[in-house]
Amino acid sequence: MERKKKVFAPVEELFRTSFGEKVKERIFQNLDTQEISEVMLRETDSFTNLMVYYKCALMEIETKFRVLNEEFSLEHDRNPIESIKTRLKSVDSIVEKMHRRNIPFSTEAIEENLFDIAGIRIVCSFREDIYFLADCLLKQDDVTLIEKKDYITNPKSNGYRSLHLIVETPIFLKNNKKMMKVEVQLRTIAMDFWASLEHKLKYKKDVDYESLTQELYECAEESAILDMKMDSIRKKIERLQKNEEL
Ligand code: 0O2
């Protein structure tokens, strides 16, 4: 209990005392003072609990990928995963997304409608590793695929590439099992390099992002070519190694 309080103190703080003006406006518009205090009393604990459950689900999925990485390295003498990052969506982003979708704020509604509260990003060495890892994850009997968006086969119009999965997996609590949704993003180092810089540029103040879209698109295409070249070099090396073994 003490630990939970420590980890999510900022969330509680935000809910109880210092809502940002934007958040306040979006959750509480059209509510009178009595209704506002009711929402806060009703939602604070359940929201904090939900965020802890999402954190647990991220730990489960992260472990699954770490296990796959270890097993792969035993057989192939290399790691398919370069890095793993996890994040919980910020309260501001949750409120903003609910507002954008016109859904009244409640913990239940968040769980029912937002599938990217818990996010894990797996950066892989090679393009083929992405599909290999995704297949391995989806084969596990406690993982259910809810949604798949393959922005590698079908890149976004701006050039963005990644494989997105929404999966559901159980977390085992003291008295029960709870099914949680997690958004998994799988990409290569080149895709991650492009997406990270594009994300930074998009939110830079005083920069006319629209004027850069063509150049950014070209960079994405060049990164994709680089990925394919690296994949073909890896295959060549693997063939050479096999021939040496014979
Ligand atoms: P953050 O900070 O990563 O959480 P929706 O999630 O419903 O609003 P959509 O289009 O259904 O939108 O989701 P989609 O396409 O699955 O993409 C969601 C996430 O993918 C984004 O999360 C980004 O992390 C990443 N993403 C998608 N498109 C782009 C892009 O063009 N550029 C970059 N850099 N990242 C992208 P969030 O919630 O936007 O942000």
Coordinates of C-alpha atoms and ligand atoms in Angstrom, one line a residue:
M1 CA 0.0 0.0 0.0
E2 CA 2.8 2.3 1.0
R3 CA 4.6 1.5 -2.3
K4 CA 1.5 2.2 -4.4
K5 CA 1.1 5.6 -2.7
K6 CA 4.7 6.5 -3.4
V7 CA 4.6 5.5 -7.1
F8 CA 1.3 7.2 -7.8
A9 CA 1.6 10.1 -5.4
P10 CA 1.7 12.5 -8.4
V11 CA -1.5 11.1 -9.8
E12 CA -3.3 11.3 -6.4
E13 CA -2.0 14.8 -6.0
L14 CA -3.3 15.8 -9.3
F15 CA -6.7 14.4 -8.6
R16 CA -7.1 15.7 -5.1
T17 CA -5.5 19.1 -5.1
S18 CA -3.9 20.5 -8.2
F19 CA -5.6 19.6 -11.5
G20 CA -4.1 21.5 -14.3
E21 CA -6.5 24.1 -15.7
K22 CA -6.9 22.2 -19.0
V23 CA -7.7 19.0 -17.2
K24 CA -10.0 20.6 -14.8
E25 CA -11.9 22.3 -17.6
R26 CA -12.3 19.1 -19.6
I27 CA -13.3 16.8 -16.8
F28 CA -15.5 19.2 -14.9
Q29 CA -17.1 21.3 -17.5
N30 CA -20.8 21.5 -16.9
L31 CA -20.6 20.1 -13.4
D32 CA -21.4 22.1 -10.2
T33 CA -19.2 22.0 -7.1
Q34 CA -21.1 19.2 -5.5
E35 CA -20.9 17.0 -8.6
I36 CA -17.2 17.8 -8.9
S37 CA -16.4 16.6 -5.4
E38 CA -18.5 13.5 -6.1
V39 CA -16.5 12.7 -9.2
M40 CA -13.3 13.2 -7.4
L41 CA -14.3 11.0 -4.4
R42 CA -15.6 8.3 -6.7
E43 CA -12.8 8.2 -9.2
T44 CA -9.5 8.9 -7.3
D45 CA -9.0 5.5 -5.8
S46 CA -10.3 3.5 -8.7
F47 CA -8.2 5.5 -11.1
T48 CA -5.1 5.0 -9.0
N49 CA -5.8 1.3 -8.8
L50 CA -6.3 1.1 -12.6
M51 CA -2.9 2.7 -13.2
V52 CA -1.3 0.2 -10.9
Y53 CA -2.9 -2.7 -12.8
Y54 CA -1.7 -1.3 -16.1
K55 CA 1.8 -1.0 -14.6
C56 CA 1.6 -4.7 -13.6
A57 CA 0.4 -5.6 -17.1
L58 CA 3.4 -3.8 -18.6
M59 CA 5.7 -5.8 -16.3
E60 CA 4.1 -9.0 -17.5
I61 CA 4.5 -8.2 -21.2
E62 CA 8.0 -6.8 -20.7
T63 CA 9.1 -10.1 -19.1
K64 CA 7.6 -12.0 -22.0
F65 CA 9.8 -10.1 -24.4
R66 CA 12.9 -10.4 -22.2
V67 CA 12.4 -14.2 -22.1
L68 CA 12.0 -14.4 -25.9
N69 CA 15.2 -12.3 -26.3
E70 CA 17.2 -14.6 -24.0
E71 CA 15.9 -17.7 -25.7
F72 CA 16.6 -16.3 -29.2
S73 CA 20.2 -15.4 -28.2
L74 CA 20.8 -19.0 -27.1
E75 CA 19.9 -20.3 -30.5
H76 CA 21.2 -17.6 -32.8
D77 CA 24.1 -16.0 -30.9
R78 CA 22.6 -12.5 -31.1
N79 CA 19.8 -10.5 -29.4
P80 CA 16.8 -9.5 -31.6
I81 CA 15.9 -6.8 -29.1
E82 CA 17.9 -3.6 -28.9
S83 CA 15.9 -1.8 -26.3
I84 CA 12.6 -1.9 -24.4
K85 CA 10.7 1.1 -23.1
T86 CA 7.5 1.2 -21.2
R87 CA 5.2 4.1 -20.3
L88 CA 1.9 4.8 -18.7
K89 CA -0.2 7.4 -20.5
S90 CA -0.1 10.7 -18.6
V91 CA -3.3 11.9 -16.9
D92 CA -3.3 14.9 -19.2
S93 CA -3.2 12.8 -22.3
I94 CA -5.9 10.4 -21.0
V95 CA -8.2 13.3 -20.2
E96 CA -7.4 14.9 -23.6
K97 CA -8.2 11.7 -25.5
M98 CA -11.5 11.1 -23.6
H99 CA -12.5 14.7 -24.3
R100 CA -11.6 14.3 -28.0
R101 CA -13.7 11.2 -28.3
N102 CA -16.5 12.9 -26.4
I103 CA -16.6 10.3 -23.6
P104 CA -17.5 11.4 -20.1
F105 CA -14.7 11.0 -17.6
S106 CA -14.8 7.9 -15.4
T107 CA -12.3 5.1 -14.6
E108 CA -14.6 2.5 -16.1
A109 CA -14.9 4.5 -19.3
I110 CA -11.2 4.9 -19.5
E111 CA -10.7 1.1 -19.3
E112 CA -13.4 0.4 -21.8
N113 CA -12.4 2.9 -24.4
L114 CA -8.7 3.6 -24.2
F115 CA -6.4 0.7 -25.2
D116 CA -3.1 2.5 -25.1
I117 CA -2.9 3.5 -21.4
A118 CA -0.1 0.9 -21.0
G119 CA 2.4 1.1 -23.8
I120 CA 5.5 -0.9 -24.5
R121 CA 8.0 -0.1 -27.3
I122 CA 10.3 -2.9 -28.5
V123 CA 13.2 -1.7 -30.7
C124 CA 14.5 -4.6 -32.8
S125 CA 17.7 -5.0 -34.6
F126 CA 16.2 -6.2 -37.9
R127 CA 12.8 -5.9 -39.6
E128 CA 12.3 -9.7 -39.6
D129 CA 12.8 -9.8 -35.8
I130 CA 9.7 -7.6 -35.4
Y131 CA 7.5 -10.2 -37.0
F132 CA 9.3 -13.1 -35.3
L133 CA 8.8 -11.5 -31.9
A134 CA 5.2 -10.5 -32.6
D135 CA 4.3 -14.1 -33.7
C136 CA 6.0 -15.6 -30.6
L137 CA 4.1 -13.2 -28.3
L138 CA 0.7 -13.9 -30.0
K139 CA 1.3 -17.7 -29.8
Q140 CA 1.4 -17.6 -26.0
D141 CA -1.9 -18.9 -24.5
D142 CA -2.3 -16.0 -22.1
V143 CA -2.1 -13.4 -24.8
T144 CA -5.0 -12.4 -26.9
L145 CA -4.7 -10.1 -30.0
I146 CA -7.3 -7.4 -29.9
E147 CA -6.1 -5.2 -32.7
K148 CA -3.2 -5.1 -35.2
K149 CA -2.0 -2.2 -37.3
D150 CA 0.9 -3.0 -39.6
Y151 CA 2.4 0.4 -40.4
I152 CA 5.5 -1.4 -41.8
T153 CA 3.6 -3.1 -44.7
N154 CA 1.3 -0.1 -45.0
P155 CA 3.3 3.0 -43.7
K156 CA 1.3 6.1 -42.7
S157 CA 1.2 8.8 -45.3
N158 CA 3.9 10.8 -43.5
G159 CA 6.2 7.7 -43.7
Y160 CA 5.7 6.5 -40.1
R161 CA 6.5 2.7 -39.7
S162 CA 6.0 0.4 -36.8
L163 CA 4.0 -2.7 -36.0
H164 CA 1.3 -1.9 -33.5
L165 CA -0.5 -4.6 -31.5
I166 CA -3.2 -4.2 -28.8
V167 CA -3.0 -7.4 -26.7
E168 CA -4.9 -8.5 -23.6
T169 CA -3.2 -10.4 -20.9
P170 CA -4.0 -11.4 -17.3
I171 CA -2.5 -10.0 -14.2
F172 CA -2.8 -12.2 -11.1
L173 CA -3.9 -10.2 -8.0
K174 CA -4.3 -11.3 -4.4
N175 CA -7.8 -12.6 -4.9
N176 CA -8.5 -12.5 -8.6
K177 CA -7.2 -12.3 -12.1
K178 CA -7.8 -9.2 -14.2
M179 CA -7.5 -9.0 -17.9
M180 CA -5.5 -5.9 -19.0
K181 CA -4.9 -4.3 -22.4
V182 CA -1.5 -3.2 -23.5
E183 CA -0.3 -1.4 -26.7
V184 CA 2.8 -3.0 -28.1
Q185 CA 4.8 -1.1 -30.6
L186 CA 7.6 -3.0 -32.5
R187 CA 10.0 -1.2 -34.7
T188 CA 13.6 -1.3 -36.0
I189 CA 16.4 1.1 -34.8
A190 CA 15.9 3.0 -38.1
M191 CA 12.1 3.3 -37.6
D192 CA 12.6 4.4 -34.0
F193 CA 15.2 7.0 -35.0
W194 CA 12.8 8.5 -37.6
A195 CA 9.8 8.4 -35.2
S196 CA 11.6 9.9 -32.3
L197 CA 12.9 12.9 -34.4
E198 CA 9.7 13.4 -36.2
H199 CA 7.8 13.5 -32.8
K200 CA 10.3 16.1 -31.5
L201 CA 10.0 18.2 -34.6
K202 CA 6.2 18.0 -34.6
Y203 CA 5.9 19.6 -31.2
K204 CA 8.7 22.2 -31.7
K205 CA 7.4 25.7 -31.1
D206 CA 7.7 28.2 -34.0
V207 CA 8.5 25.5 -36.6
D208 CA 6.3 25.1 -39.6
Y209 CA 5.9 21.3 -39.5
E210 CA 3.9 21.2 -42.7
S211 CA 6.8 22.6 -44.7
L212 CA 9.0 19.7 -43.6
T213 CA 6.6 16.8 -44.3
Q214 CA 8.1 16.0 -47.8
E215 CA 11.6 15.9 -46.4
L216 CA 10.5 13.8 -43.4
Y217 CA 8.7 11.4 -45.8
E218 CA 11.9 11.1 -47.9
C219 CA 13.9 10.4 -44.7
A220 CA 11.4 7.6 -43.8
E221 CA 11.8 6.1 -47.2
E222 CA 15.6 6.2 -47.0
S223 CA 15.5 4.6 -43.5
A224 CA 13.3 1.8 -44.9
I225 CA 15.8 1.1 -47.7
L226 CA 18.6 1.1 -45.0
D227 CA 16.6 -1.5 -43.0
M228 CA 16.2 -3.7 -46.1
K229 CA 20.0 -3.5 -46.9
M230 CA 20.9 -4.3 -43.3
D231 CA 18.5 -7.3 -43.4
S232 CA 20.2 -8.6 -46.6
I233 CA 23.7 -8.2 -45.1
R234 CA 22.5 -10.2 -42.0
K235 CA 21.2 -12.9 -44.3
K236 CA 24.5 -13.0 -46.2
I237 CA 26.5 -13.3 -43.0
E238 CA 24.2 -16.1 -41.8
R239 CA 24.7 -18.0 -45.1
L240 CA 28.5 -17.6 -44.8
Q241 CA 28.4 -18.9 -41.3
K242 CA 26.4 -21.9 -42.3
N243 CA 28.8 -22.7 -45.1
E244 CA 31.8 -22.5 -42.7
E245 CA 30.0 -24.9 -40.4
L246 CA 29.6 -27.5 -43.2
Ligands
0O2_1 P1 2.4 8.6 -27.2 O1 3.1 9.7 -26.5 O2 3.4 7.7 -27.9 O3 1.4 7.9 -26.4 P2 -5.2 7.1 -31.3 O4 -4.1 6.3 -30.4 O5 -6.5 6.5 -31.3 O6 -5.2 8.6 -30.9 P3 -4.5 6.0 -33.7 O7 -4.1 6.6 -35.0 O8 -5.6 5.0 -33.6 O9 -4.7 7.2 -32.7 O10 -3.3 5.2 -33.0 P4 -2.0 4.6 -33.8 O11 -2.0 4.9 -35.2 O12 -2.1 3.1 -33.4 O13 -0.8 5.4 -33.1 C1 -0.7 5.6 -31.8 C2 0.8 5.8 -31.3 O14 1.7 5.4 -32.4 C3 1.1 7.2 -31.0 O15 0.8 7.4 -29.7 C4 2.6 7.3 -31.3 O16 3.3 6.7 -30.2 C5 2.7 6.3 -32.5 N1 2.5 7.1 -33.8 C6 1.5 6.9 -34.6 N2 1.7 7.7 -35.7 C7 2.8 8.4 -35.5 C8 3.6 9.3 -36.3 O17 3.1 9.7 -37.4 N3 4.7 9.8 -35.8 C9 5.2 9.4 -34.6 N4 6.4 9.9 -34.2 N5 4.6 8.5 -33.8 C10 3.4 8.0 -34.3 P5 0.4 8.9 -29.1 O18 -0.8 8.6 -28.3 O19 0.2 9.8 -30.3 O20 1.6 9.3 -28.3

